[in-house]
Short mmCIF file of C-alpha atoms in Angstrom, two decimals:
data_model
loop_
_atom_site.label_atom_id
_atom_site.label_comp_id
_atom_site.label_asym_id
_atom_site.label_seq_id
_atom_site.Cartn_x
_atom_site.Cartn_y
_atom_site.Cartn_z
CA UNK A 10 -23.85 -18.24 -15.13
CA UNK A 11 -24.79 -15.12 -12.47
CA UNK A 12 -24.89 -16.25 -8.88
CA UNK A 13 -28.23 -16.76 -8.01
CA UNK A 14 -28.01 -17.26 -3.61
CA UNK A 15 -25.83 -15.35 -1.35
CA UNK A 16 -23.63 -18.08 -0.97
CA UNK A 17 -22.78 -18.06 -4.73
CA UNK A 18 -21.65 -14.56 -4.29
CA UNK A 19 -19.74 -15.22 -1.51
CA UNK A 20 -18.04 -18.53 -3.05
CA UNK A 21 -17.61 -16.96 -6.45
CA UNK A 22 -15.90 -13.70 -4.03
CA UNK A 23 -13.90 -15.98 -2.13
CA UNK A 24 -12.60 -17.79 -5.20
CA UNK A 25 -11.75 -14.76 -6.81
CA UNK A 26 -9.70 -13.64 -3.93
CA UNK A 27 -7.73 -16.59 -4.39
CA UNK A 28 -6.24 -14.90 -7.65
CA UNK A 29 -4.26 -12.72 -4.62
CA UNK A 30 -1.62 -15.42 -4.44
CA UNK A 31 -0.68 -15.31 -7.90
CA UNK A 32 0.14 -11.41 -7.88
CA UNK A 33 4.11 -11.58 -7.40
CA UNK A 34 5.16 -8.28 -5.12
CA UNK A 35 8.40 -6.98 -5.84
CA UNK A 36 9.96 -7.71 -2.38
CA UNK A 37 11.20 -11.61 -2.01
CA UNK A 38 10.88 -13.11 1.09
CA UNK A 39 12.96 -12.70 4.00
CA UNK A 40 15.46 -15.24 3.45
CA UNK A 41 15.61 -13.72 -0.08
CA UNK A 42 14.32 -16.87 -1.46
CA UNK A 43 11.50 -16.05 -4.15
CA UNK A 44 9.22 -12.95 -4.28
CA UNK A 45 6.37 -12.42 -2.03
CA UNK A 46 2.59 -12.92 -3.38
CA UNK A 47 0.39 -10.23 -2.42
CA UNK A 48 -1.82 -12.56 0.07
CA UNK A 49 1.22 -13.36 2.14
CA UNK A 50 2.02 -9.75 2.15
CA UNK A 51 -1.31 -9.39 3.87
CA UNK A 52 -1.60 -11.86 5.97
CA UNK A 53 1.49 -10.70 7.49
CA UNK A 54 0.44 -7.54 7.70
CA UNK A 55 -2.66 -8.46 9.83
CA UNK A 56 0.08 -10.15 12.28
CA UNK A 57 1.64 -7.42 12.61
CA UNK A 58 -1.16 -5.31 13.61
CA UNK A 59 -1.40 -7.76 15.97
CA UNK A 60 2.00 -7.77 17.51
CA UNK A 61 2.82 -3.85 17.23
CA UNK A 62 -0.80 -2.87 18.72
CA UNK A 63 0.85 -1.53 21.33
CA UNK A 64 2.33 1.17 19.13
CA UNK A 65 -0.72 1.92 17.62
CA UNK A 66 -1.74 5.60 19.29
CA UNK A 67 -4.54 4.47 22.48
CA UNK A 68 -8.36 3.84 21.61
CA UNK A 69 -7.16 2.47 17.69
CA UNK A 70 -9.33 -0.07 16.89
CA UNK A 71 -6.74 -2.75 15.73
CA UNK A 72 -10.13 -5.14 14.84
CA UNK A 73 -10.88 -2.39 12.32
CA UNK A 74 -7.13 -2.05 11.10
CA UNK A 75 -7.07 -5.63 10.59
CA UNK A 76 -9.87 -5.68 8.49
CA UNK A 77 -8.68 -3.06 6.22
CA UNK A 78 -5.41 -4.53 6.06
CA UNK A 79 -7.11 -7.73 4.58
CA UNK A 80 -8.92 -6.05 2.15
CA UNK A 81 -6.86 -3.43 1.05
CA UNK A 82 -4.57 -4.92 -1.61
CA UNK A 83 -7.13 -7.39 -2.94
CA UNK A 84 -7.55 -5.18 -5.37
CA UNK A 85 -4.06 -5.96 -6.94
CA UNK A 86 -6.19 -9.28 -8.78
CA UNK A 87 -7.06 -6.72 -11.19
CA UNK A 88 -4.19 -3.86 -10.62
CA UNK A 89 -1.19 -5.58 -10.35
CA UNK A 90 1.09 -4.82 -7.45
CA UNK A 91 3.19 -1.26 -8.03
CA UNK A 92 5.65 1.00 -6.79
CA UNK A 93 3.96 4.12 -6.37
CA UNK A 94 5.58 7.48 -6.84
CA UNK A 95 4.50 11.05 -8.44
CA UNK A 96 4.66 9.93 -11.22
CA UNK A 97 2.37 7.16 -11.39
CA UNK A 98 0.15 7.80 -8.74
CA UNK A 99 -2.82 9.00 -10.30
CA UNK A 100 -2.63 6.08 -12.52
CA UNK A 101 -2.37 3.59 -9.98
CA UNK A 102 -5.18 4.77 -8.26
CA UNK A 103 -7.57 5.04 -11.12
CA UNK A 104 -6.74 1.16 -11.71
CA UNK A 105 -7.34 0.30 -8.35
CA UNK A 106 -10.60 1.93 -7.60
CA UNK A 107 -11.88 0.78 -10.76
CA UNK A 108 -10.51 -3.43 -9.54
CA UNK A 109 -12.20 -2.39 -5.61
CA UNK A 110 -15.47 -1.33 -7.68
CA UNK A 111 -15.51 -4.67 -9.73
CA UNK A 112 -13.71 -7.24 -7.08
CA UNK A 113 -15.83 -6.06 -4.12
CA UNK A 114 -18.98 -5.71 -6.15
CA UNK A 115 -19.20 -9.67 -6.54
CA UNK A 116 -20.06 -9.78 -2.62
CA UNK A 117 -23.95 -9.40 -2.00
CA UNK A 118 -24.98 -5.57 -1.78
CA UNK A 119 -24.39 -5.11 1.71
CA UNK A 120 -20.48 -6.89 1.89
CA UNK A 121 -19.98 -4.99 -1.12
CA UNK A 122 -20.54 -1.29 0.35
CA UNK A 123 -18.85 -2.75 3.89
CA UNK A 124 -15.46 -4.21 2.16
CA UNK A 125 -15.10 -0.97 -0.61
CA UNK A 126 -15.95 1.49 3.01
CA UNK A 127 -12.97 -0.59 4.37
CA UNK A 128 -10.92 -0.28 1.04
CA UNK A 129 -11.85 3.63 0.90
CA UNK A 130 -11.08 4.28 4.49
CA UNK A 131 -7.20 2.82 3.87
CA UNK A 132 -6.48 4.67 1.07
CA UNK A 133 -8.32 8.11 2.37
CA UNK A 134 -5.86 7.69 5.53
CA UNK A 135 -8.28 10.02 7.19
CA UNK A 136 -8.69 7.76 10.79
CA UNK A 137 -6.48 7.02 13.44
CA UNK A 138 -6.92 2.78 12.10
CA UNK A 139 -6.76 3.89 8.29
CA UNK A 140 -3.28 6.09 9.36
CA UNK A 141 -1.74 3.04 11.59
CA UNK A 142 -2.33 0.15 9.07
CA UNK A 143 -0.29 2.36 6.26
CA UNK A 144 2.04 2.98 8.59
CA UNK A 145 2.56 -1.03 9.06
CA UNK A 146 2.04 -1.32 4.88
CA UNK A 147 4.95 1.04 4.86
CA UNK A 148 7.31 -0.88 7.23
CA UNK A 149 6.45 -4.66 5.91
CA UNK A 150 8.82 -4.53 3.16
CA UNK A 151 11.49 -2.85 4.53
CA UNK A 152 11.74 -5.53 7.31
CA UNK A 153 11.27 -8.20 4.92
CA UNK A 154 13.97 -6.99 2.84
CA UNK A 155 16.77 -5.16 5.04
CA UNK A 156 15.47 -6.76 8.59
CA UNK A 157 17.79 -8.90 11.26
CA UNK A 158 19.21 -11.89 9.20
CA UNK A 159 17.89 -11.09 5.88
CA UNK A 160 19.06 -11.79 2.67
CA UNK A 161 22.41 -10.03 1.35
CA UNK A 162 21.01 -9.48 -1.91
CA UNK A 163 20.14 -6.09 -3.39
CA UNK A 164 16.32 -5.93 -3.81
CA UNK A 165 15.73 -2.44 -5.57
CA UNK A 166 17.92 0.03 -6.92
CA UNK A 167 16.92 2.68 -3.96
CA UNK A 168 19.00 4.97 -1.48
CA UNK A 169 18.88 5.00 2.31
CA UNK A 170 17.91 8.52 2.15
CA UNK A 171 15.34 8.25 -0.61
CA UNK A 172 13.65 5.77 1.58
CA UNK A 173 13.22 7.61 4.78
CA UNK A 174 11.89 10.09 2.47
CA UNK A 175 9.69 7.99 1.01
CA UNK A 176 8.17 6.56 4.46
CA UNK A 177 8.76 9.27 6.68
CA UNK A 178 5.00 10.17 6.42
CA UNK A 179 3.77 7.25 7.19
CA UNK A 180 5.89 6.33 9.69
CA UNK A 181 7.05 9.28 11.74
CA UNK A 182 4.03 9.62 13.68
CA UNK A 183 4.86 6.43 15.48
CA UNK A 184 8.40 7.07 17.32
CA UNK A 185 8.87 3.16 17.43
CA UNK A 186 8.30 1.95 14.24
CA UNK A 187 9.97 5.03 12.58
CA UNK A 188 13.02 4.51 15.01
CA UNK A 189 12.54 0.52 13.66
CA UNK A 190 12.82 1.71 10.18
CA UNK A 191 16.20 3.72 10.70
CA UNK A 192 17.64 1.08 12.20
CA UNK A 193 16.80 -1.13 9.02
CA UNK A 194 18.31 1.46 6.98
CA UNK A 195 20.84 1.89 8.84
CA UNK A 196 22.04 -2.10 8.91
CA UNK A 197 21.43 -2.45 5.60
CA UNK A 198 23.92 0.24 4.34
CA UNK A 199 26.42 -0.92 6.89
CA UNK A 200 25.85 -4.79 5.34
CA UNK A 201 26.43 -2.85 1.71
CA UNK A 202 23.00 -3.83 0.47
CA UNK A 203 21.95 -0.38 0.07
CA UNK A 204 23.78 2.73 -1.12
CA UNK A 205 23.18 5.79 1.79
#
């Protein structure tokens, strides 16, 4: 049956959305108990938006950043959650824009252009909010996984280096959280949990 009020949209959105705690990341949990879910990933995420503000370069609108960072991985109900390189990229992408235009479409007309806007904005990484919440997408996991007191278990068959290559973009332009990230590289090779 099609939703016939706003509310139905917005219940039968909000239900859907629900489907976010099912999609199993590929990073467990800081005490290396079970893997993440891709709604606790965000939530998190807007928390730390929260707490790091301050590292966020002056006149960011962390409101704005928080918003994207709650909408930008619902589209994993339909993508599934990935580790994007070169190589699947391109791929990834065309699965996710095609799960932003089908997920966000079941919002009435005007939540629907406002929440893919906020999707498009994240991935384009073309504003100051945009450029700080990937740089806190890119430093979630690797405090989850090589942070103070976490698990001693070997997560993903990475290197030190090929990590800091891997984030340096997003991270670099924030001295703090790219000095943060060294430092969890760092400890984690000196714990033996990840190869230099």
């Amino acid at each position: 049956m099609e939703p016939t009020t706003r509310l139905d949209r917005h219940l039968g959105f909000l239900l859907t959305a629900d489907r976010l705690k099912r999609v199993e990341r590929s990073n467990r949990l800081h005490d290396g108990s079970r893997f993440e879910n891709s709604a606790e990933h965000s939530w998190h995420l807007c928390l730390m938006a929260l707490t790091l503000a301050e590292h966020a370069p002056p006149g960011t609108d962390i409101g704005r950043v928080v918003e994207m960072l709650v909408v930008h991985d619902v589209v994993e109900i339909d993508a599934g959650d990935h580790w994007v390189v070169a190589e699947n990229a391109a791929a990834v992408a065309a699965k996710e824009a095609a799960a932003a235009e089908r997920l966000f479409a079941l919002l009435p007309d005007d939540q629907h252009r406002r929440f893919h806007a906020l999707w498009t904005e994240y991935e384009a990484r073309a504003t100051a909010e945009a450029r700080f919440a990937r740089a806190l997408d890119s430093l979630h996991p690797m405090l989850l996984v090589w942070g103070p007191g976490a698990s001693d278990e070997v997560h993903v068959p990475v290197t030190a280096a090929f990590m800091r290559e891997h984030k340096r973009a997003a991270l670099e332009p924030y001295p703090a959280l790219w000095v943060l990230a060294q430092s969890l590289l760092d400890g984690a090779v000196a714990r033996g949990v990840l190869a230099p």
